């Protein structure tokens, strides 16, 4: 019914409206009002909306960024009619200041985007791919009035081949998105229609880069890269589109520009490249090998080429010399210490204002002496994990929680369970190649938790190269690679086990109000279970005492600890930094010194 309504709407639009282009109207845009902005917001505009290549893990030469000003409107969920009277800056979510809209959408409404674009495909007879980094949640796409496809999922990249919908001259794309947020059953993380305490402003629609990629008729669709540290080799698997059995591939590993290994053969095989004395990836040495992959036709001619990279990294649990089960990186025990990282921004909400801003949070985390972060019930753009790989930070990756509606019957419907599993698999597929990600966390504190044993078993079989945390805090089911406790203010630790490492998945939450850097002045709706320090001195003393206690817990078998949190977020003021990132509340040199003592002792 909905698709038929969309078709009728497009017929009406195409029959009564003139072609519209956003070009030449950039001076009309300005950010919406917000109580707080980051310093990077001043760099954002229609000509500079996240212009970087969005997928460093598989890069091509020919592509086109579609970020910038689009026509925009909000309608009732089941009402397609209405004029495009606004403009939105893509890819910032509708509710954010940087979108230029700054309006709450809600489950009863849907959002609409439209823009014109030109196509210049250098490949004769090639294909044109339309990529979305992420759009929350149900996205319908049409090109030149023809329905292209629908995607359900708020966190994973998705692609449509729009070659057959293209016409001569100027092209038009129209996108509509509906997102029920916490009224629905789909993964939402900390988004809510009622922001308060530890729950934040909902986001709707496109929130990552939209872009075109120009590829030949037969092309490389994806790479799966698996390092094998113990055997000094890397395995590369190639998937493609419109390939025959005769197509071949050539894979080259490069170390600082020099070829360090090579393999060639039929594209369907696994490519195993031996590495001589491989340099291992770690937070102390985030060394990345470059990877070049060529697709060859039956005559041995190169018809497609992509560049990538990988890190030689191994993660596991094992018994250390002290008899405790610990986390091992590259066959050595390593205590992992880092902050809970929410990934929210006062001006962009889910979207960092610039790539430098996205990078900055990781840089500060590293400069403060942490070697890990837990990405909390949110999935970031692929460039975040690129910077984590390049700068050297271990990532515990949460699956965004969902189906947490108050008063619901325990358990999930079949539809809800299927959607969670689908989006969970899409997350793992999309970010499998990043060496920085060392742990999958399907559930947080029992939020929407279900079928834990089955989901952990599936995860371990599907991706045996990483650890699995069955549930971070509260509702441990006795499976997975770690037993995870949350304790505020803490610290504390669960009892040690022979077959799982004991970790402290959340603790701390020490709050400090920094005037003139607040999302809200009224903290009556702020979290009550975090402690507020009345001065920097008190905050620092408390933090130092917690590190001393962690030293003792580590001696008794604690393998990792996660401090809450990287930044203040909306009504939470317990960050290492303020929400706008203007103020770091701790001394870099001192924290780096005590963290290194904890990690290396």
C-alpha positions as MATLAB code, in Angstrom:
seq = 'XXXXXXXXXXXXXXXXXXXXXXXXXXXXXXXXXXXXXXXXXXXXXXXXXXXXXXXXXXXXXXXXXXXXXXXXXXXXXXXXXXXXXXXXXXXXXXXXXXXXXXXXXXXXXXXXXXXXXXXXXXXXXXXXXXXXXXXXXXXXXXXXXXXXXXXXXXXXXXXXXXXXXXXXXXXXXXXXXXXXXXXXXXXXXXXXXXXXXXXXXXXXXXXXXXXXXXXXXXXXXXXXXXXXXXXXXXXXXXXXXXXXXXXXXXXXXXXXXXXXXXXXXXXXXXXXXXXXXXXXXXXXXXXXXXXXXXXXXXXXXXXXXXXXXXXXXXXXXXXXXXXXXXXXXXXXXXXXXXXXXXXXXXXXXXXXXXXXXXXXXXXXXXXXXXXXXXXXXXXXXXXXXXXXXXXXXXXXXXXXXXXXXXXXXXXXXXXXXXXXXXXXXXXXXXXXXXXXXXXXXXXXXXXXXXXXXXXXXXXXXXXXXXXXXXXXXXXXXXXXXXXXXXXXXXXXXXXXXXXXXXXXXXXXXXXXXXXXXXXXXXXXXXXXXXXXXXXXXXXXXXXXXXXXXXXXXXXXXXXXXXXXXXXXXXXXXXXXXXXXXXXXXXXXXXXXXXXXXXXXX';
ca = [
       0.000    0.000    0.000;
       2.800    2.384    0.924;
       4.753    1.722   -2.277;
       1.624    2.316   -4.359;
       1.048    5.619   -2.537;
       4.613    6.672   -3.269;
       4.180    5.843   -6.961;
       1.037    7.951   -7.200;
       2.768   10.782   -5.407;
       5.699   10.741   -7.783;
       3.439   10.803  -10.801;
       1.729   13.863   -9.354;
       5.018   15.600   -8.536;
       6.543   14.947  -11.922;
       3.446   16.172  -13.728;
       3.006   19.495  -11.936;
       6.466   20.587  -10.823;
       9.445   21.964  -12.659;
      12.885   20.433  -12.165;
      14.572   21.842   -9.088;
      18.222   22.050   -8.234;
      19.779   23.106   -4.966;
      22.774   24.571   -6.756;
      23.056   28.325   -6.468;
      20.914   28.523   -3.325;
      23.603   27.843   -0.764;
      23.471   31.317    0.777;
      19.992   30.520    2.114;
      21.321   27.909    4.538;
      22.232   28.526    8.139;
      22.306   26.260   11.204;
      19.194   26.004   13.332;
      19.290   27.478   16.809;
      20.979   25.336   19.455;
      21.950   25.841   23.060;
      25.464   24.566   22.420;
      27.740   24.157   19.398;
      31.225   22.756   18.910;
      34.079   24.770   17.413;
      33.906   22.649   14.232;
      30.373   23.862   13.464;
      31.821   27.055   11.987;
      33.571   24.969    9.314;
      30.346   23.344    8.116;
      28.425   24.595    5.102;
      26.840   23.416    1.838;
      30.240   23.244    0.153;
      31.908   21.487    3.070;
      29.502   18.902    4.469;
      31.725   15.914    5.250;
      33.487   15.912    1.841;
      35.943   13.086    2.672;
      35.875    9.696    0.973;
      33.433    7.799    3.194;
      34.783    4.229    2.859;
      38.592    4.104    3.305;
      38.465    0.311    3.713;
      37.658   -0.073   -0.006;
      38.506    3.004   -2.041;
      37.988    3.718   -5.732;
      39.164    6.607   -7.858;
      35.818    7.521   -9.421;
      33.107    8.709   -7.043;
      30.846   11.697   -6.360;
      29.737   13.125   -3.024;
      26.024   14.016   -2.826;
      26.234   15.729    0.552;
      25.031   19.319    0.574;
      21.719   21.107    0.279;
      18.658   19.033   -0.627;
      15.039   20.079   -0.841;
      13.185   18.975    2.264;
       9.759   18.604    3.833;
       8.025   16.849    6.719;
       4.610   15.264    6.197;
       2.282   13.043    8.149;
       3.399    9.406    7.985;
       0.593    8.416    5.603;
       0.303   11.727    3.751;
       2.617   12.252    0.789;
       1.372   15.665   -0.234;
       3.037   18.974    0.437;
       5.514   21.318   -1.170;
       9.247   21.267   -0.691;
       9.478   24.580    1.124;
      12.650   23.941    3.143;
      16.256   22.985    2.511;
      18.299   20.576    4.595;
      22.045   20.115    4.786;
      22.716   16.416    4.200;
      23.992   14.338    5.966;
      23.097   15.929    9.293;
      19.961   14.452   10.943;
      16.779   16.500   10.836;
      16.684   17.261   14.561;
      20.255   18.599   14.601;
      21.259   22.247   14.355;
      23.639   21.555   11.460;
      20.830   20.207    9.302;
      19.409   23.725    9.229;
      16.031   22.264   10.274;
      16.329   21.464   13.989;
      12.774   20.151   14.270;
      11.474   17.099   16.126;
       9.952   14.659   13.630;
       8.287   11.938   15.699;
       6.795    8.567   14.804;
       3.640   10.049   13.268;
       5.570   11.860   10.536;
       7.986   11.090    7.757;
      10.704   13.177    6.121;
      11.324   13.771    2.404;
      14.502   14.716    0.564;
      14.996   15.661   -3.093;
      17.873   16.923   -5.205;
      19.212   16.948   -8.756;
      22.611   15.669   -9.799;
      24.731   14.973  -12.850;
      26.296   11.632  -13.776;
      29.678   11.334  -15.444;
      30.648    7.665  -15.538;
      34.146    7.151  -16.972;
      33.461    3.436  -17.535;
      31.855    2.669  -20.876;
      28.827    0.487  -20.214;
      29.559    0.657  -16.490;
      27.296    0.787  -13.465;
      26.372    3.653  -11.135;
      25.993    2.773   -7.448;
      24.131    4.963   -4.957;
      25.511    4.563   -1.436;
      24.078    5.662    1.920;
      26.417    5.571    4.920;
      23.368    5.306    7.184;
      19.785    6.521    7.337;
      17.514    6.041   10.333;
      15.327    3.981    9.944;
      13.085    2.910    7.024;
      14.368    4.495    3.822;
      12.633    4.460    0.416;
      14.491    5.704   -2.670;
      13.373    6.722   -6.148;
      15.507    8.000   -9.035;
      13.892    9.898  -11.898;
      10.484    8.860  -10.636;
      11.285    5.132  -10.613;
      11.264    3.129   -7.404;
      14.775    1.875   -6.592;
      14.460    0.134   -3.252;
      13.800    0.174    0.487;
      16.178   -0.330    3.389;
      15.367   -0.950    7.048;
      18.220   -0.236    9.428;
      19.547    2.859   11.137;
      23.257    2.088   11.426;
      24.564    0.101    8.461;
      25.674    1.285    5.011;
      23.506    0.232    2.074;
      23.683    0.494   -1.703;
      21.356    0.604   -4.710;
      22.427    0.077   -8.316;
      20.636    2.945  -10.096;
      22.072    2.410  -13.576;
      18.770    1.342  -15.107;
      16.924    4.355  -13.648;
      19.250    6.969  -15.127;
      18.195    9.253  -17.965;
      20.073   11.665  -20.210;
      21.088   14.974  -18.698;
      20.110   15.960  -15.188;
      19.011   13.271  -12.729;
      16.662   13.532   -9.758;
      16.696   11.522   -6.551;
      13.936   11.495   -3.957;
      14.221    9.836   -0.556;
      11.625    9.409    2.160;
      12.366    8.120    5.650;
      10.155    7.057    8.539;
      11.539    6.387   12.015;
       9.378    5.372   14.999;
      12.431    5.554   17.311;
      11.641    4.143   20.789;
       7.978    3.658   19.952;
       9.069    0.955   17.518;
      10.898   -2.322   18.018;
      14.007   -1.652   15.916;
      17.498   -0.912   17.329;
      17.667    2.716   18.515;
      20.419    2.894   21.125;
      19.849    5.891   23.414;
      17.451    7.782   21.161;
      14.101    8.706   22.683;
      11.061   10.883   22.059;
      11.383   12.049   25.682;
      15.032   13.150   26.216;
      16.017   12.936   29.870;
      18.636   11.462   32.168;
      20.683    8.972   30.110;
      18.309    9.134   27.083;
      19.009   11.604   24.288;
      17.319   13.468   21.452;
      16.004   11.213   18.690;
      17.475   11.460   15.196;
      15.616   10.873   11.945;
      16.635   10.306    8.355;
      19.964   10.526    6.572;
      22.859   10.963    8.994;
      25.873    9.729    7.038;
      27.321   10.540    3.628;
      25.301    9.914    0.461;
      27.513    9.255   -2.553;
      27.768    7.842   -6.045;
      30.376    5.340   -7.148;
      31.222    4.664  -10.780;
      32.218    1.072  -11.526;
      32.702   -1.047  -14.664;
      30.085   -3.583  -15.765;
      31.910   -6.351  -13.863;
      33.253   -5.070  -10.583;
      34.516   -5.855   -7.088;
      31.624   -5.591   -4.661;
      33.311   -6.320   -1.334;
      36.438   -7.582    0.408;
      36.763   -9.740    3.505;
      40.214   -9.463    5.071;
      41.289  -11.855    7.850;
      44.752  -11.574    9.441;
      46.404  -14.788   10.644;
      49.127  -13.722   13.063;
      50.211  -17.210   14.108;
      50.840  -18.277   10.497;
      52.245  -14.912    9.319;
      49.707  -14.466    6.550;
      46.522  -12.654    5.597;
      43.483  -14.115    3.853;
      41.546  -11.986    1.354;
      38.133  -13.020    0.016;
      36.629  -11.149   -2.929;
      32.970  -10.875   -3.878;
      31.904   -9.277   -7.129;
      28.985   -8.524   -9.399;
      28.405   -9.685  -12.967;
      31.483  -11.934  -12.900;
      32.041  -15.057  -14.948;
      33.966  -18.143  -13.842;
      36.896  -16.903  -15.930;
      37.388  -13.638  -14.095;
      40.589  -13.544  -12.049;
      41.959  -11.325   -9.308;
      45.386  -10.109   -8.281;
      46.034   -9.158   -4.647;
      49.113   -7.234   -3.530;
      50.184   -6.407    0.011;
      52.328   -3.298    0.335;
      54.448   -2.253    3.275;
      55.469    1.399    3.114;
      55.078    1.362   -0.664;
      57.025   -1.852   -1.280;
      55.304   -5.087   -2.326;
      55.429   -7.479    0.620;
      53.364  -10.305   -0.828;
      51.214  -11.159   -3.804;
      48.653  -13.725   -4.948;
      46.775  -14.209   -8.218;
      44.070  -16.620   -9.318;
      40.390  -17.154  -10.040;
      38.271  -14.619   -8.205;
      36.263  -17.232   -6.251;
      39.261  -18.617   -4.368;
      40.665  -17.482   -1.040;
      43.809  -15.441   -1.528;
      46.441  -16.298    1.081;
      49.401  -13.934    1.171;
      52.442  -14.926    3.221;
      54.169  -12.086    5.083;
      57.838  -12.117    5.996;
      58.240  -11.230    9.683;
      54.924   -9.329    9.810;
      54.673   -6.108   11.760;
      51.815   -6.485   14.236;
      49.096   -3.906   14.856;
      48.554   -2.692   18.433;
      47.706    0.572   20.244;
      51.437    1.099   20.774;
      52.199    0.391   17.115;
      49.132    0.861   14.895;
      50.913   -0.300   11.763;
      48.716   -0.788    8.712;
      49.575   -2.669    5.551;
      48.195   -1.332    2.268;
      46.259   -3.686    0.029;
      45.702   -3.421   -3.720;
      43.108   -5.648   -5.410;
      42.689   -5.861   -9.191;
      39.940   -7.645  -11.098;
      41.071   -9.214  -14.389;
      38.990  -10.352  -17.330;
      39.435  -13.698  -19.113;
      42.318  -12.187  -21.104;
      44.201  -10.972  -18.048;
      43.348   -7.291  -18.548;
      42.659   -5.169  -15.463;
      39.009   -4.042  -15.494;
      38.522   -2.906  -11.869;
      40.769   -1.905   -9.003;
      40.303   -0.984   -5.341;
      42.699   -0.024   -2.566;
      42.356   -1.131    1.027;
      44.419   -1.795    4.153;
      44.616   -4.173    7.093;
      46.327   -4.667   10.430;
      47.962   -7.882   11.603;
      46.156   -8.298   14.911;
      45.027  -11.250   17.039;
      42.661  -11.053   20.031;
      41.786  -13.917   22.406;
      41.380  -14.895   26.031;
      43.991  -17.084   27.697;
      45.555  -17.874   31.049;
      48.283  -15.442   32.044;
      51.316  -16.328   34.133;
      49.493  -15.177   37.266;
      46.859  -17.879   36.693;
      44.027  -15.513   35.756;
      42.134  -15.567   32.469;
      42.949  -12.327   30.695;
      42.599  -10.557   27.370;
      45.507  -11.296   25.053;
      46.538   -9.112   22.129;
      48.988  -10.705   19.696;
      49.672  -13.539   22.153;
      50.510  -11.190   25.048;
      48.250  -10.250   27.990;
      47.083   -6.638   27.834;
      44.963   -4.798   30.378;
      42.409   -2.777   28.428;
      41.389    0.590   29.839;
      39.167    3.160   28.164;
      36.069    5.331   28.280;
      32.449    4.643   27.427;
      32.073    6.487   24.127;
      28.534    7.638   23.246;
      29.413    9.416   19.989;
      26.918   12.316   20.318;
      27.436   15.956   19.309;
      25.555   19.093   20.394;
      25.384   20.437   16.830;
      25.110   17.230   14.778;
      23.616   14.789   17.318;
      24.467   11.429   15.692;
      26.719   13.067   13.071;
      30.062   14.622   13.956;
      30.259   18.069   12.335;
      33.524   17.327   10.486;
      35.966   14.500    9.951;
      38.468   16.337   12.157;
      35.885   16.373   14.943;
      35.310   12.635   14.534;
      39.061   12.088   14.731;
      39.462   14.436   17.702;
      37.604   12.242   20.186;
      39.958    9.347   19.438;
      43.006   11.598   19.623;
      42.012   12.884   23.064;
      41.304    9.335   24.240;
      44.783    8.247   23.145;
      46.462   11.378   24.519;
      44.907   10.714   27.927;
      46.632    7.324   27.966;
      43.712    5.005   27.251;
      44.207    2.053   24.914;
      40.541    1.152   24.366;
      37.055    2.609   24.074;
      33.645    1.000   24.264;
      31.397    2.360   21.486;
      28.158    2.497   23.406;
      24.888    1.331   21.743;
      25.755    3.264   18.589;
      27.579    2.459   15.353;
      29.788    5.140   13.832;
      30.576    6.041   10.219;
      33.291    3.945    8.647;
      35.770    6.826    8.921;
      35.578    6.600   12.717;
      36.939    3.055   12.616;
      39.500    4.121   10.033;
      40.826    6.671   12.523;
      40.704    4.065   15.302;
      42.773    1.751   13.083;
      45.216    4.491   12.130;
      45.641    6.147   15.535;
      45.656    2.902   17.511;
      42.701    2.336   19.837;
      40.951   -0.939   20.649;
      37.173   -0.842   20.198;
      34.490   -2.812   22.005;
      31.562   -2.424   19.618;
      28.048   -2.475   21.070;
      25.007   -3.407   19.059;
      22.467   -0.578   19.450;
      19.720   -1.669   21.814;
      16.093   -1.867   20.759;
      12.626   -3.102   21.701;
      12.793   -1.468   25.118;
       9.268   -0.054   25.212;
       7.920    0.448   28.755;
       5.390   -2.130   29.850;
       5.950   -4.461   26.925;
       5.547   -8.188   27.414;
       8.960   -9.804   28.100;
      10.529  -11.217   24.978;
      10.226  -10.158   21.371;
       7.879  -10.786   18.515;
       9.238  -12.810   15.597;
       9.378   -9.626   13.540;
      11.327   -7.792   16.239;
      13.788  -10.658   16.717;
      14.320  -10.971   12.974;
      15.011   -7.238   12.626;
      17.552   -7.240   15.464;
      19.420  -10.222   14.039;
      19.394   -8.711   10.560;
      20.828   -5.377   11.701;
      23.325   -7.127   14.000;
      24.652   -9.204   11.097;
      24.799   -6.126    8.862;
      26.905   -4.335   11.491;
      29.401   -7.202   11.703;
      29.593   -7.517    7.912;
      30.132   -3.783    7.416;
      32.978   -3.422    9.928;
      34.602   -6.872    9.907;
      37.841   -5.680    8.289;
      38.772   -3.092   10.931;
      41.600   -4.311   13.193;
      40.639   -1.863   15.937;
      37.384   -3.709   16.676;
      38.233   -6.546   19.061;
      34.906   -7.320   20.745;
      31.227   -7.510   19.786;
      28.698   -6.637   22.495;
      25.187   -7.710   21.384;
      23.413   -6.560   24.568;
      23.792   -3.807   27.153;
      22.327   -4.205   30.651;
      19.449   -6.401   29.541;
      18.016   -3.718   27.248;
      15.913   -5.751   24.836;
      17.970   -8.842   25.624;
      16.721  -12.162   24.210;
      18.064  -15.539   23.048;
      21.463  -14.608   24.482;
      23.002  -18.053   24.281;
      21.968  -18.544   20.643;
      23.101  -15.083   19.566;
      26.489  -15.464   21.269;
      27.005  -18.891   19.688;
      26.058  -17.505   16.270;
      28.452  -14.574   16.699;
      31.368  -16.779   17.710;
      30.815  -19.006   14.700;
      30.238  -16.131   12.282;
      33.282  -14.135   13.411;
      35.768  -16.331   15.287;
      38.441  -13.608   14.983;
      36.956  -11.490   17.809;
      35.742  -11.793   21.370;
      32.051  -11.745   22.290;
      30.637  -10.081   25.403;
      27.258  -11.737   25.971;
      25.868   -8.775   27.922;
      27.686   -5.788   29.327;
      26.356   -5.536   32.877;
      23.400   -6.910   34.820;
      22.200   -9.955   32.915;
      25.074  -12.360   32.385;
      24.027  -15.706   30.870;
      27.279  -17.562   31.477;
      28.361  -17.586   27.821;
      30.788  -15.640   25.680;
      34.403  -14.698   26.343;
      34.002  -12.255   29.254;
      31.901  -11.780   32.377;
      31.063   -8.093   32.548;
      29.999   -6.073   35.608;
      28.694   -2.484   35.850;
      29.289   -0.729   39.155;
      28.690    2.962   39.949;
      30.650    4.675   41.224;
      32.897    1.631   41.755;
      35.252    0.272   40.794;
      34.569   -3.393   41.461;
      34.856   -6.657   39.582;
      32.970   -9.904   39.018;
      34.353  -13.176   40.299;
      37.064  -14.588   38.090;
      36.412  -17.658   35.958;
      38.616  -20.160   34.142;
      36.932  -19.851   30.760;
      36.037  -16.138   30.687;
      37.897  -12.936   31.488;
      36.511  -10.691   34.260;
      35.897   -7.120   33.064;
      34.338   -3.948   34.467;
      32.156   -2.765   31.578;
      31.117    0.525   33.215;
      32.121    2.434   36.334;
      32.925    5.962   37.457;
      30.380    8.436   36.162;
      32.020   11.262   38.077;
      30.281   14.473   37.078;
      31.537   18.045   37.011;
      29.488   21.009   35.820;
      31.480   23.393   33.625;
      29.591   26.650   33.230;
      29.031   28.036   29.714;
      29.488   24.550   28.217;
      26.118   23.026   29.087;
      23.326   21.624   26.938;
      20.770   22.520   29.645;
      21.024   24.790   32.648;
      18.402   22.803   34.573;
      19.744   19.485   35.815;
      16.560   18.325   37.538;
      16.258   15.632   34.852;
      19.912   14.614   35.031;
      20.957   11.089   36.037;
      20.786   10.579   39.800;
      23.146    7.609   40.042;
      26.281    9.528   39.053;
      28.287   11.488   41.607;
      28.829   15.210   41.052;
      32.134   16.694   42.203;
      31.969   20.232   43.461;
      35.433   21.119   42.156;
      38.104   19.980   39.740;
      40.295   19.096   42.695;
      37.653   16.752   44.118;
      37.059   15.195   40.686;
      40.766   14.553   40.181;
      41.254   13.114   43.650;
      38.322   10.756   43.186;
      39.556    9.626   39.798;
      43.072    8.971   41.100;
      41.657    6.917   43.968;
      39.652    4.835   41.503;
      42.796    4.089   39.490;
      44.547    2.944   42.664;
      41.634    0.626   43.378;
      41.788   -0.690   39.822;
      45.438   -1.568   40.424;
      44.372   -3.862   43.250;
      41.515   -5.333   41.239;
      43.882   -6.009   38.353;
      46.151   -7.939   40.721;
      43.100  -10.038   41.623;
      42.270  -10.885   38.013;
      40.448   -7.887   36.515;
      41.209   -7.820   32.775;
      39.673   -4.520   31.610;
      37.806   -1.426   32.796;
      35.539    1.130   31.089;
      35.144    4.583   32.655;
      31.951    6.567   32.059;
      32.499    8.560   29.824;
      34.281   10.340   26.934;
      32.149   13.515   26.879;
      29.189   15.128   28.581;
      26.005   14.337   26.640;
      22.901   16.523   26.922;
      21.892   16.296   30.613;
      24.888   14.132   31.558;
      27.945   16.045   32.757;
      30.195   13.120   33.638;
      32.492   13.343   30.635;
      36.225   13.590   30.428;
      35.345   16.526   28.138;
      32.435   18.925   27.950;
      29.755   18.176   25.345;
      31.151   20.819   22.976;
      34.689   19.378   23.433;
      35.937   22.828   24.440;
      37.151   21.776   27.897;
      39.081   18.659   28.847;
      38.455   18.265   32.574;
      41.682   16.398   33.333;
      45.398   16.982   32.963;
      46.744   15.072   29.961;
      50.177   14.316   31.355;
      48.892   13.119   34.714;
      46.200   10.830   33.322;
      48.565    9.419   30.740;
      51.059    8.625   33.494;
      48.604    6.821   35.800;
      46.918    4.969   32.936;
      50.222    3.732   31.586;
      51.143    2.519   35.064;
      47.851    0.615   35.281;
      48.098   -0.877   31.794;
      51.787   -1.767   31.831;
      52.277   -2.847   35.456;
];
